[in-house]
Short mmCIF file of C-alpha atoms in Angstrom, two decimals:
data_model
loop_
_atom_site.label_atom_id
_atom_site.label_comp_id
_atom_site.label_asym_id
_atom_site.label_seq_id
_atom_site.Cartn_x
_atom_site.Cartn_y
_atom_site.Cartn_z
CA UNK A 4 13.77 -7.21 -6.02
CA UNK A 5 16.75 -7.61 -3.65
CA UNK A 6 17.19 -3.88 -3.00
CA UNK A 7 17.54 -4.46 0.74
CA UNK A 8 19.94 -7.36 0.26
CA UNK A 9 22.06 -5.30 -2.11
CA UNK A 10 22.20 -2.48 0.45
CA UNK A 11 23.42 -4.92 3.12
CA UNK A 12 26.27 -6.04 0.85
CA UNK A 13 27.21 -2.48 -0.16
CA UNK A 14 27.46 -1.47 3.49
CA UNK A 15 29.49 -4.54 4.42
CA UNK A 16 32.00 -3.97 1.63
CA UNK A 17 32.14 -0.28 2.52
CA UNK A 18 33.19 -1.06 6.10
CA UNK A 19 35.62 -3.77 4.89
CA UNK A 20 33.81 -6.76 6.36
CA UNK A 21 34.99 -8.42 3.14
CA UNK A 22 37.19 -7.06 0.33
CA UNK A 23 34.70 -8.00 -2.37
CA UNK A 24 31.60 -10.05 -3.01
CA UNK A 25 29.78 -11.55 -5.94
CA UNK A 26 26.17 -12.48 -5.20
CA UNK A 27 23.73 -14.42 -7.33
CA UNK A 28 20.19 -15.53 -6.57
CA UNK A 29 17.90 -17.73 -8.61
CA UNK A 30 15.83 -20.89 -8.72
CA UNK A 31 15.34 -23.95 -10.92
CA UNK A 32 14.66 -21.69 -13.93
CA UNK A 33 17.97 -19.84 -13.67
CA UNK A 34 19.37 -16.73 -12.01
CA UNK A 35 17.50 -13.45 -11.67
CA UNK A 36 20.10 -11.44 -9.76
CA UNK A 37 23.88 -11.24 -10.19
CA UNK A 38 26.22 -8.46 -9.11
CA UNK A 39 29.85 -7.81 -8.10
CA UNK A 40 30.88 -5.52 -5.25
CA UNK A 41 34.17 -4.16 -3.95
CA UNK A 42 37.76 -5.03 -4.86
CA UNK A 43 39.18 -8.43 -5.76
CA UNK A 44 42.55 -7.03 -4.67
CA UNK A 45 42.82 -4.32 -2.03
CA UNK A 46 46.43 -4.59 -0.88
CA UNK A 47 49.33 -4.31 -3.36
CA UNK A 48 52.08 -6.90 -2.90
CA UNK A 49 54.46 -4.46 -1.23
CA UNK A 50 52.07 -3.71 1.66
CA UNK A 51 51.46 -6.40 4.24
CA UNK A 52 48.05 -6.63 5.93
CA UNK A 53 47.68 -4.35 8.94
CA UNK A 54 44.96 -6.22 10.81
CA UNK A 55 41.36 -7.26 10.40
CA UNK A 56 40.60 -4.38 8.01
CA UNK A 57 42.80 -2.23 5.76
CA UNK A 58 43.30 1.52 6.23
CA UNK A 59 41.52 2.15 2.94
CA UNK A 60 41.63 1.56 -0.79
CA UNK A 61 45.02 1.86 -2.52
CA UNK A 62 45.73 3.21 -6.03
CA UNK A 63 46.68 -0.36 -6.99
CA UNK A 64 43.41 -1.85 -5.72
CA UNK A 65 41.49 -3.73 -8.44
CA UNK A 66 37.71 -3.91 -8.67
CA UNK A 67 35.87 -7.20 -8.63
CA UNK A 68 33.82 -8.22 -11.69
CA UNK A 69 31.26 -10.95 -12.24
CA UNK A 70 33.82 -12.91 -14.27
CA UNK A 71 36.33 -12.99 -11.40
CA UNK A 72 37.62 -16.45 -10.49
CA UNK A 73 37.26 -17.42 -6.84
CA UNK A 74 39.21 -20.04 -4.93
CA UNK A 75 36.31 -22.19 -3.74
CA UNK A 76 38.26 -23.82 -0.89
CA UNK A 77 36.03 -26.49 0.74
CA UNK A 78 33.17 -25.74 -1.63
CA UNK A 79 35.39 -27.87 -3.91
CA UNK A 80 34.28 -30.88 -1.86
CA UNK A 81 30.75 -30.45 -3.21
CA UNK A 82 31.42 -29.10 -6.70
CA UNK A 83 34.06 -31.71 -7.54
CA UNK A 84 34.70 -34.65 -5.18
CA UNK A 85 31.13 -35.32 -4.07
CA UNK A 86 29.73 -35.20 -7.60
CA UNK A 87 32.45 -37.55 -8.87
CA UNK A 88 31.66 -40.03 -6.08
CA UNK A 89 27.92 -39.89 -6.79
CA UNK A 90 28.49 -40.45 -10.52
CA UNK A 91 30.74 -43.43 -9.78
CA UNK A 92 28.06 -44.86 -7.49
CA UNK A 93 25.58 -44.59 -10.36
CA UNK A 94 28.05 -46.38 -12.64
CA UNK A 95 28.47 -49.22 -10.14
CA UNK A 96 32.16 -48.45 -9.73
CA UNK A 97 31.73 -47.41 -6.09
CA UNK A 98 29.40 -48.39 -3.24
CA UNK A 99 28.70 -46.45 -0.06
CA UNK A 100 29.36 -49.61 1.95
CA UNK A 101 32.84 -50.10 0.47
CA UNK A 102 35.44 -49.95 3.23
CA UNK A 103 38.90 -48.46 3.40
CA UNK A 104 40.24 -51.99 3.92
CA UNK A 105 38.75 -53.01 0.57
CA UNK A 106 40.88 -50.39 -1.20
CA UNK A 107 43.90 -50.46 1.11
CA UNK A 108 44.33 -54.00 2.50
CA UNK A 109 47.25 -52.91 4.70
CA UNK A 110 45.22 -50.19 6.43
CA UNK A 111 45.44 -50.20 10.25
CA UNK A 112 42.76 -52.23 12.01
CA UNK A 113 41.01 -49.19 13.49
CA UNK A 114 40.40 -47.76 10.01
CA UNK A 115 39.80 -50.84 7.90
CA UNK A 116 36.02 -50.76 8.34
CA UNK A 117 35.52 -47.02 7.72
CA UNK A 118 33.09 -46.77 4.79
CA UNK A 119 32.72 -44.44 1.84
CA UNK A 120 29.46 -43.26 3.44
CA UNK A 121 31.29 -42.33 6.63
CA UNK A 122 33.90 -40.40 4.63
CA UNK A 123 31.15 -38.50 2.79
CA UNK A 124 29.16 -37.74 5.95
CA UNK A 125 32.23 -36.78 8.02
CA UNK A 126 31.62 -39.55 10.56
CA UNK A 127 34.83 -41.49 9.88
CA UNK A 128 36.65 -40.36 13.04
CA UNK A 129 39.63 -39.27 10.93
CA UNK A 130 41.38 -36.19 12.28
CA UNK A 131 39.93 -32.95 10.94
CA UNK A 132 43.16 -31.36 9.77
CA UNK A 133 46.93 -31.56 9.89
CA UNK A 134 49.66 -30.26 7.61
CA UNK A 135 50.69 -33.04 5.25
CA UNK A 136 54.02 -31.38 4.53
CA UNK A 137 55.00 -31.38 8.21
CA UNK A 138 54.18 -35.08 8.54
CA UNK A 139 55.55 -36.34 5.22
CA UNK A 140 58.61 -34.05 5.18
CA UNK A 141 59.24 -34.31 1.44
CA UNK A 142 59.27 -31.49 -1.11
CA UNK A 143 56.97 -33.46 -3.40
CA UNK A 144 54.77 -36.24 -1.97
CA UNK A 145 53.45 -39.25 -3.85
CA UNK A 146 50.03 -40.80 -3.37
CA UNK A 147 51.33 -43.46 -1.00
CA UNK A 148 52.88 -40.79 1.24
CA UNK A 149 49.56 -38.96 1.49
CA UNK A 150 47.48 -42.09 2.05
CA UNK A 151 49.82 -43.46 4.72
CA UNK A 152 50.03 -40.15 6.56
CA UNK A 153 46.24 -40.14 6.96
CA UNK A 154 45.87 -43.85 7.72
CA UNK A 155 48.61 -43.77 10.34
CA UNK A 156 47.17 -40.79 12.22
CA UNK A 157 45.18 -41.81 15.35
CA UNK A 158 41.39 -41.53 15.09
CA UNK A 159 39.73 -38.79 17.14
CA UNK A 160 36.62 -40.89 17.77
CA UNK A 161 35.15 -44.24 16.76
CA UNK A 162 33.85 -44.41 13.17
CA UNK A 163 30.13 -43.64 12.90
CA UNK A 164 29.95 -42.08 16.36
CA UNK A 165 29.60 -38.34 15.68
CA UNK A 166 29.99 -35.78 12.91
CA UNK A 167 33.42 -34.19 12.91
CA UNK A 168 34.13 -32.30 9.71
CA UNK A 169 37.39 -33.60 8.25
CA UNK A 170 39.37 -32.36 5.29
CA UNK A 171 41.73 -35.31 5.72
CA UNK A 172 38.90 -37.80 5.31
CA UNK A 173 37.93 -36.14 2.05
CA UNK A 174 41.52 -36.17 0.83
CA UNK A 175 41.49 -39.93 1.44
CA UNK A 176 38.18 -40.22 -0.44
CA UNK A 177 39.78 -38.43 -3.39
CA UNK A 178 42.67 -40.89 -3.42
CA UNK A 179 40.16 -43.75 -3.52
CA UNK A 180 38.36 -42.17 -6.49
CA UNK A 181 41.68 -41.85 -8.31
CA UNK A 182 42.67 -45.41 -7.43
CA UNK A 183 39.52 -47.06 -8.77
CA UNK A 184 39.42 -45.02 -12.00
CA UNK A 185 43.13 -44.70 -12.78
CA UNK A 186 42.59 -40.98 -13.42
CA UNK A 187 43.60 -37.88 -11.48
CA UNK A 188 40.97 -35.89 -9.65
CA UNK A 189 41.16 -32.92 -12.01
CA UNK A 190 40.57 -35.25 -14.97
CA UNK A 191 37.63 -36.85 -13.18
CA UNK A 192 36.13 -33.47 -12.32
CA UNK A 193 36.32 -32.36 -15.93
CA UNK A 194 34.77 -35.60 -17.18
CA UNK A 195 31.99 -35.96 -14.62
CA UNK A 196 31.17 -32.39 -13.61
CA UNK A 197 32.61 -29.43 -15.48
CA UNK A 198 32.10 -30.65 -19.07
CA UNK A 199 28.56 -32.12 -18.61
CA UNK A 200 27.34 -28.96 -16.87
CA UNK A 201 29.04 -26.56 -19.29
CA UNK A 202 31.25 -25.13 -16.54
CA UNK A 203 33.87 -23.83 -18.96
CA UNK A 204 35.58 -21.52 -16.49
CA UNK A 205 35.94 -23.95 -13.61
CA UNK A 206 39.01 -26.02 -12.82
CA UNK A 207 42.15 -26.51 -10.81
CA UNK A 208 45.38 -24.52 -11.15
CA UNK A 209 44.15 -21.53 -13.20
CA UNK A 210 47.72 -20.56 -14.04
CA UNK A 211 48.10 -23.91 -15.86
CA UNK A 212 44.60 -24.79 -17.08
CA UNK A 213 44.35 -23.46 -20.65
CA UNK A 214 40.61 -22.83 -20.17
CA UNK A 215 41.36 -20.40 -17.32
CA UNK A 216 44.57 -18.71 -18.45
CA UNK A 217 44.34 -14.92 -18.42
CA UNK A 218 41.26 -14.77 -16.20
CA UNK A 219 41.38 -12.50 -13.17
CA UNK A 220 41.28 -14.07 -9.71
CA UNK A 221 40.16 -12.79 -6.33
CA UNK A 222 43.35 -12.36 -4.32
CA UNK A 223 43.60 -14.25 -1.05
CA UNK A 224 46.11 -14.18 1.80
CA UNK A 225 49.56 -12.64 2.14
CA UNK A 226 52.21 -15.35 1.92
CA UNK A 227 55.71 -14.77 3.27
CA UNK A 228 57.29 -17.43 1.07
CA UNK A 229 56.25 -15.66 -2.13
CA UNK A 230 56.64 -12.16 -0.65
CA UNK A 231 53.17 -11.16 -1.76
CA UNK A 232 49.51 -12.12 -1.93
CA UNK A 233 48.25 -15.44 -3.27
CA UNK A 234 46.52 -14.97 -6.62
CA UNK A 235 45.41 -17.78 -8.90
CA UNK A 236 47.10 -20.33 -6.61
CA UNK A 237 45.11 -22.41 -4.14
CA UNK A 238 45.00 -20.96 -0.63
CA UNK A 239 44.70 -24.30 1.21
CA UNK A 240 48.15 -25.52 2.27
CA UNK A 241 47.42 -29.22 1.85
CA UNK A 242 46.02 -28.71 -1.64
CA UNK A 243 49.00 -26.53 -2.53
CA UNK A 244 51.37 -29.24 -1.25
CA UNK A 245 49.66 -31.71 -3.60
CA UNK A 246 50.27 -29.50 -6.62
CA UNK A 247 46.95 -27.65 -6.44
CA UNK A 248 44.71 -30.69 -6.98
CA UNK A 249 43.08 -32.14 -3.89
CA UNK A 250 39.72 -33.57 -2.88
CA UNK A 251 39.28 -31.08 -0.06
CA UNK A 252 40.09 -27.85 -1.95
CA UNK A 253 41.60 -26.49 -5.14
CA UNK A 254 38.73 -25.71 -7.50
CA UNK A 255 38.46 -22.17 -8.92
CA UNK A 256 35.22 -20.98 -10.51
CA UNK A 257 33.13 -17.99 -11.57
CA UNK A 258 29.64 -17.08 -10.48
CA UNK A 259 28.25 -17.90 -13.94
CA UNK A 260 29.55 -21.46 -13.76
CA UNK A 261 28.31 -21.87 -10.20
CA UNK A 262 24.88 -20.69 -11.32
CA UNK A 263 24.80 -23.67 -13.70
CA UNK A 264 25.73 -25.97 -10.83
CA UNK A 265 23.13 -24.35 -8.55
CA UNK A 266 20.38 -24.70 -11.17
CA UNK A 267 21.17 -28.41 -11.33
CA UNK A 268 20.92 -28.65 -7.54
CA UNK A 269 17.69 -26.65 -7.53
CA UNK A 270 16.25 -29.07 -10.09
CA UNK A 271 17.38 -32.00 -7.94
CA UNK A 272 19.78 -33.50 -10.42
CA UNK A 273 18.42 -32.20 -13.73
CA UNK A 274 20.14 -29.63 -15.92
CA UNK A 275 19.07 -28.25 -19.29
CA UNK A 276 16.24 -30.85 -19.53
CA UNK A 277 18.74 -33.66 -19.04
CA UNK A 278 19.29 -35.95 -16.08
CA UNK A 279 22.69 -35.24 -14.54
CA UNK A 280 22.06 -37.27 -11.37
CA UNK A 281 19.07 -39.57 -11.26
CA UNK A 282 16.33 -38.78 -8.76
CA UNK A 283 17.20 -41.55 -6.33
CA UNK A 284 20.87 -40.60 -6.25
CA UNK A 285 20.09 -36.96 -5.61
CA UNK A 286 17.50 -37.58 -2.91
CA UNK A 287 19.92 -39.96 -1.16
CA UNK A 288 22.61 -37.29 -1.31
CA UNK A 289 20.45 -34.64 0.42
CA UNK A 290 19.02 -37.02 3.03
CA UNK A 291 20.10 -36.42 6.63
CA UNK A 292 22.30 -39.44 7.35
CA UNK A 293 23.50 -38.18 10.72
CA UNK A 294 20.49 -37.44 12.98
CA UNK A 295 21.48 -37.00 16.64
CA UNK A 296 25.16 -37.00 15.73
CA UNK A 297 25.88 -33.31 16.17
CA UNK A 298 25.31 -31.95 12.65
CA UNK A 299 23.00 -32.79 9.79
CA UNK A 300 24.98 -34.22 6.90
CA UNK A 301 24.00 -35.59 3.53
CA UNK A 302 26.46 -37.27 1.19
CA UNK A 303 28.92 -34.40 0.85
CA UNK A 304 26.19 -31.83 1.57
CA UNK A 305 25.78 -29.62 4.61
CA UNK A 306 22.12 -29.59 5.68
CA UNK A 307 20.36 -26.81 7.61
CA UNK A 308 19.18 -28.17 10.95
CA UNK A 309 17.91 -24.98 12.58
CA UNK A 310 21.14 -24.12 14.37
CA UNK A 311 23.87 -21.61 13.59
CA UNK A 312 24.19 -22.04 9.82
CA UNK A 313 25.40 -20.00 6.82
CA UNK A 314 21.83 -19.74 5.46
CA UNK A 315 20.66 -17.76 8.46
CA UNK A 316 17.24 -18.39 9.97
CA UNK A 317 14.70 -18.50 7.15
CA UNK A 318 15.79 -21.23 4.74
CA UNK A 319 13.60 -24.33 5.03
CA UNK A 320 14.74 -27.31 7.14
CA UNK A 321 17.42 -29.51 5.56
CA UNK A 322 18.23 -26.97 2.86
CA UNK A 323 21.50 -28.04 1.29
CA UNK A 324 24.84 -26.78 0.03
CA UNK A 325 28.38 -26.06 1.21
CA UNK A 326 30.84 -23.26 1.92
CA UNK A 327 34.58 -22.66 1.82
CA UNK A 328 37.18 -21.19 4.18
CA UNK A 329 38.22 -18.46 1.73
CA UNK A 330 34.71 -17.00 1.94
CA UNK A 331 32.66 -18.85 -0.69
CA UNK A 332 29.23 -20.46 -0.36
CA UNK A 333 26.37 -22.00 -2.34
CA UNK A 334 23.07 -23.07 -0.78
CA UNK A 335 19.66 -24.15 -2.07
CA UNK A 336 16.37 -23.78 -0.19
CA UNK A 337 14.84 -27.26 -0.12
CA UNK A 338 11.22 -26.09 -0.23
CA UNK A 339 11.30 -23.47 -3.01
CA UNK A 340 14.49 -24.28 -4.97
CA UNK A 341 15.74 -20.72 -4.35
CA UNK A 342 19.54 -20.64 -4.46
CA UNK A 343 22.05 -18.24 -3.02
CA UNK A 344 25.63 -17.98 -4.25
CA UNK A 345 27.80 -15.65 -2.19
CA UNK A 346 31.47 -15.44 -3.11
CA UNK A 347 34.05 -13.44 -1.18
CA UNK A 348 37.80 -13.47 -0.58
CA UNK A 349 37.57 -12.64 3.13
CA UNK A 350 41.07 -14.07 3.85
CA UNK A 351 42.70 -11.29 1.78
CA UNK A 352 42.76 -9.08 4.89
CA UNK A 353 43.55 -11.93 7.27
CA UNK A 354 42.25 -15.42 7.90
CA UNK A 355 41.27 -14.18 11.37
CA UNK A 356 38.54 -12.01 9.82
CA UNK A 357 35.15 -13.36 10.96
CA UNK A 358 32.75 -10.60 9.89
CA UNK A 359 31.68 -12.70 6.89
CA UNK A 360 29.89 -15.24 9.04
CA UNK A 361 27.20 -12.87 10.28
CA UNK A 362 27.10 -11.06 6.94
CA UNK A 363 26.35 -14.29 5.09
CA UNK A 364 23.46 -15.09 7.44
CA UNK A 365 22.07 -11.56 7.10
CA UNK A 366 22.28 -11.75 3.29
CA UNK A 367 20.52 -15.13 3.32
CA UNK A 368 17.70 -13.88 5.57
CA UNK A 369 17.14 -10.78 3.46
CA UNK A 370 17.47 -12.47 0.06
CA UNK A 371 15.00 -15.29 0.70
CA UNK A 372 12.57 -12.85 2.35
CA UNK A 373 12.62 -10.60 -0.71
CA UNK A 374 12.29 -13.64 -2.96
CA UNK A 375 9.27 -14.99 -1.09
CA UNK A 376 7.56 -11.58 -1.11
CA UNK A 377 8.00 -11.40 -4.86
CA UNK A 378 6.61 -14.86 -5.63
#
């Protein structure tokens, strides 16, 4: 099974569509395919990228393995922040109808009534992205600096009007989760996600987390300030500015740990015969809360609505998951429970590289077709 899919990935890596890839496919019973391709590092530090693709493999290039850590980028929103929020809702600590004004009484009038649900469905109207460091202008920001910089930025549309994906809205959500628990986001992620699911090689700041020390990482983009390529340090600038821990990005993980997470999603909240999220919580999370608003969004989940989507053309309607800017993705077919994990470090060559987007759709089409033929 998956011979055709494997061939697609081999060819893509061979023509440098991506530097490396780790693919895993499975269902609610676990994974039945897992393989690494290509090189987690192609360029040595003393050679800057030369364009969309490199001239070839260098003597210093390092092969990718299935235990390679990947910077999950925005997949962190699902693996960490979303799960924490859902667990706190189950505990009664958080409600979807809670407003920003409830947590921050001095919030500007135009943002006071934005709800947790709107933050999680990307309908808050908060600006999609800006560089915190350029706005705050401090070497090290505190929580108030970050919160105020987001709250004082003009809205791009009225809350609840349309879906506009926003990292800044999720950063604000993370600050709310920290405020109501008195714990940092990395502590919350460990307590509510990584430890319960046995994700022992998942966390923030792999150069500091004792569970991740010594593990190899997929290298991302060349960075002038460090005169080399980013390795084991979060790629996202706003997460890096916050010390590597942010609600929009910052989590590093391996394919084996993400398989555990995917099995839980495939089982709709159950893992290892235990209830991780109760049925009602999970079904609410993968419900389309934004019909006719531009994109289909659950609570922190992207949902396949038949348009241009990372799962290609053949996943069932409202299949669910998320992806990340660095080249990571995890999606579950709603009808069969089939999951696809596809991890790359496509930004290693340049963040302008876009070949991954079609590749990911082609892999999804082929993988689920081979799976369905083998059922």
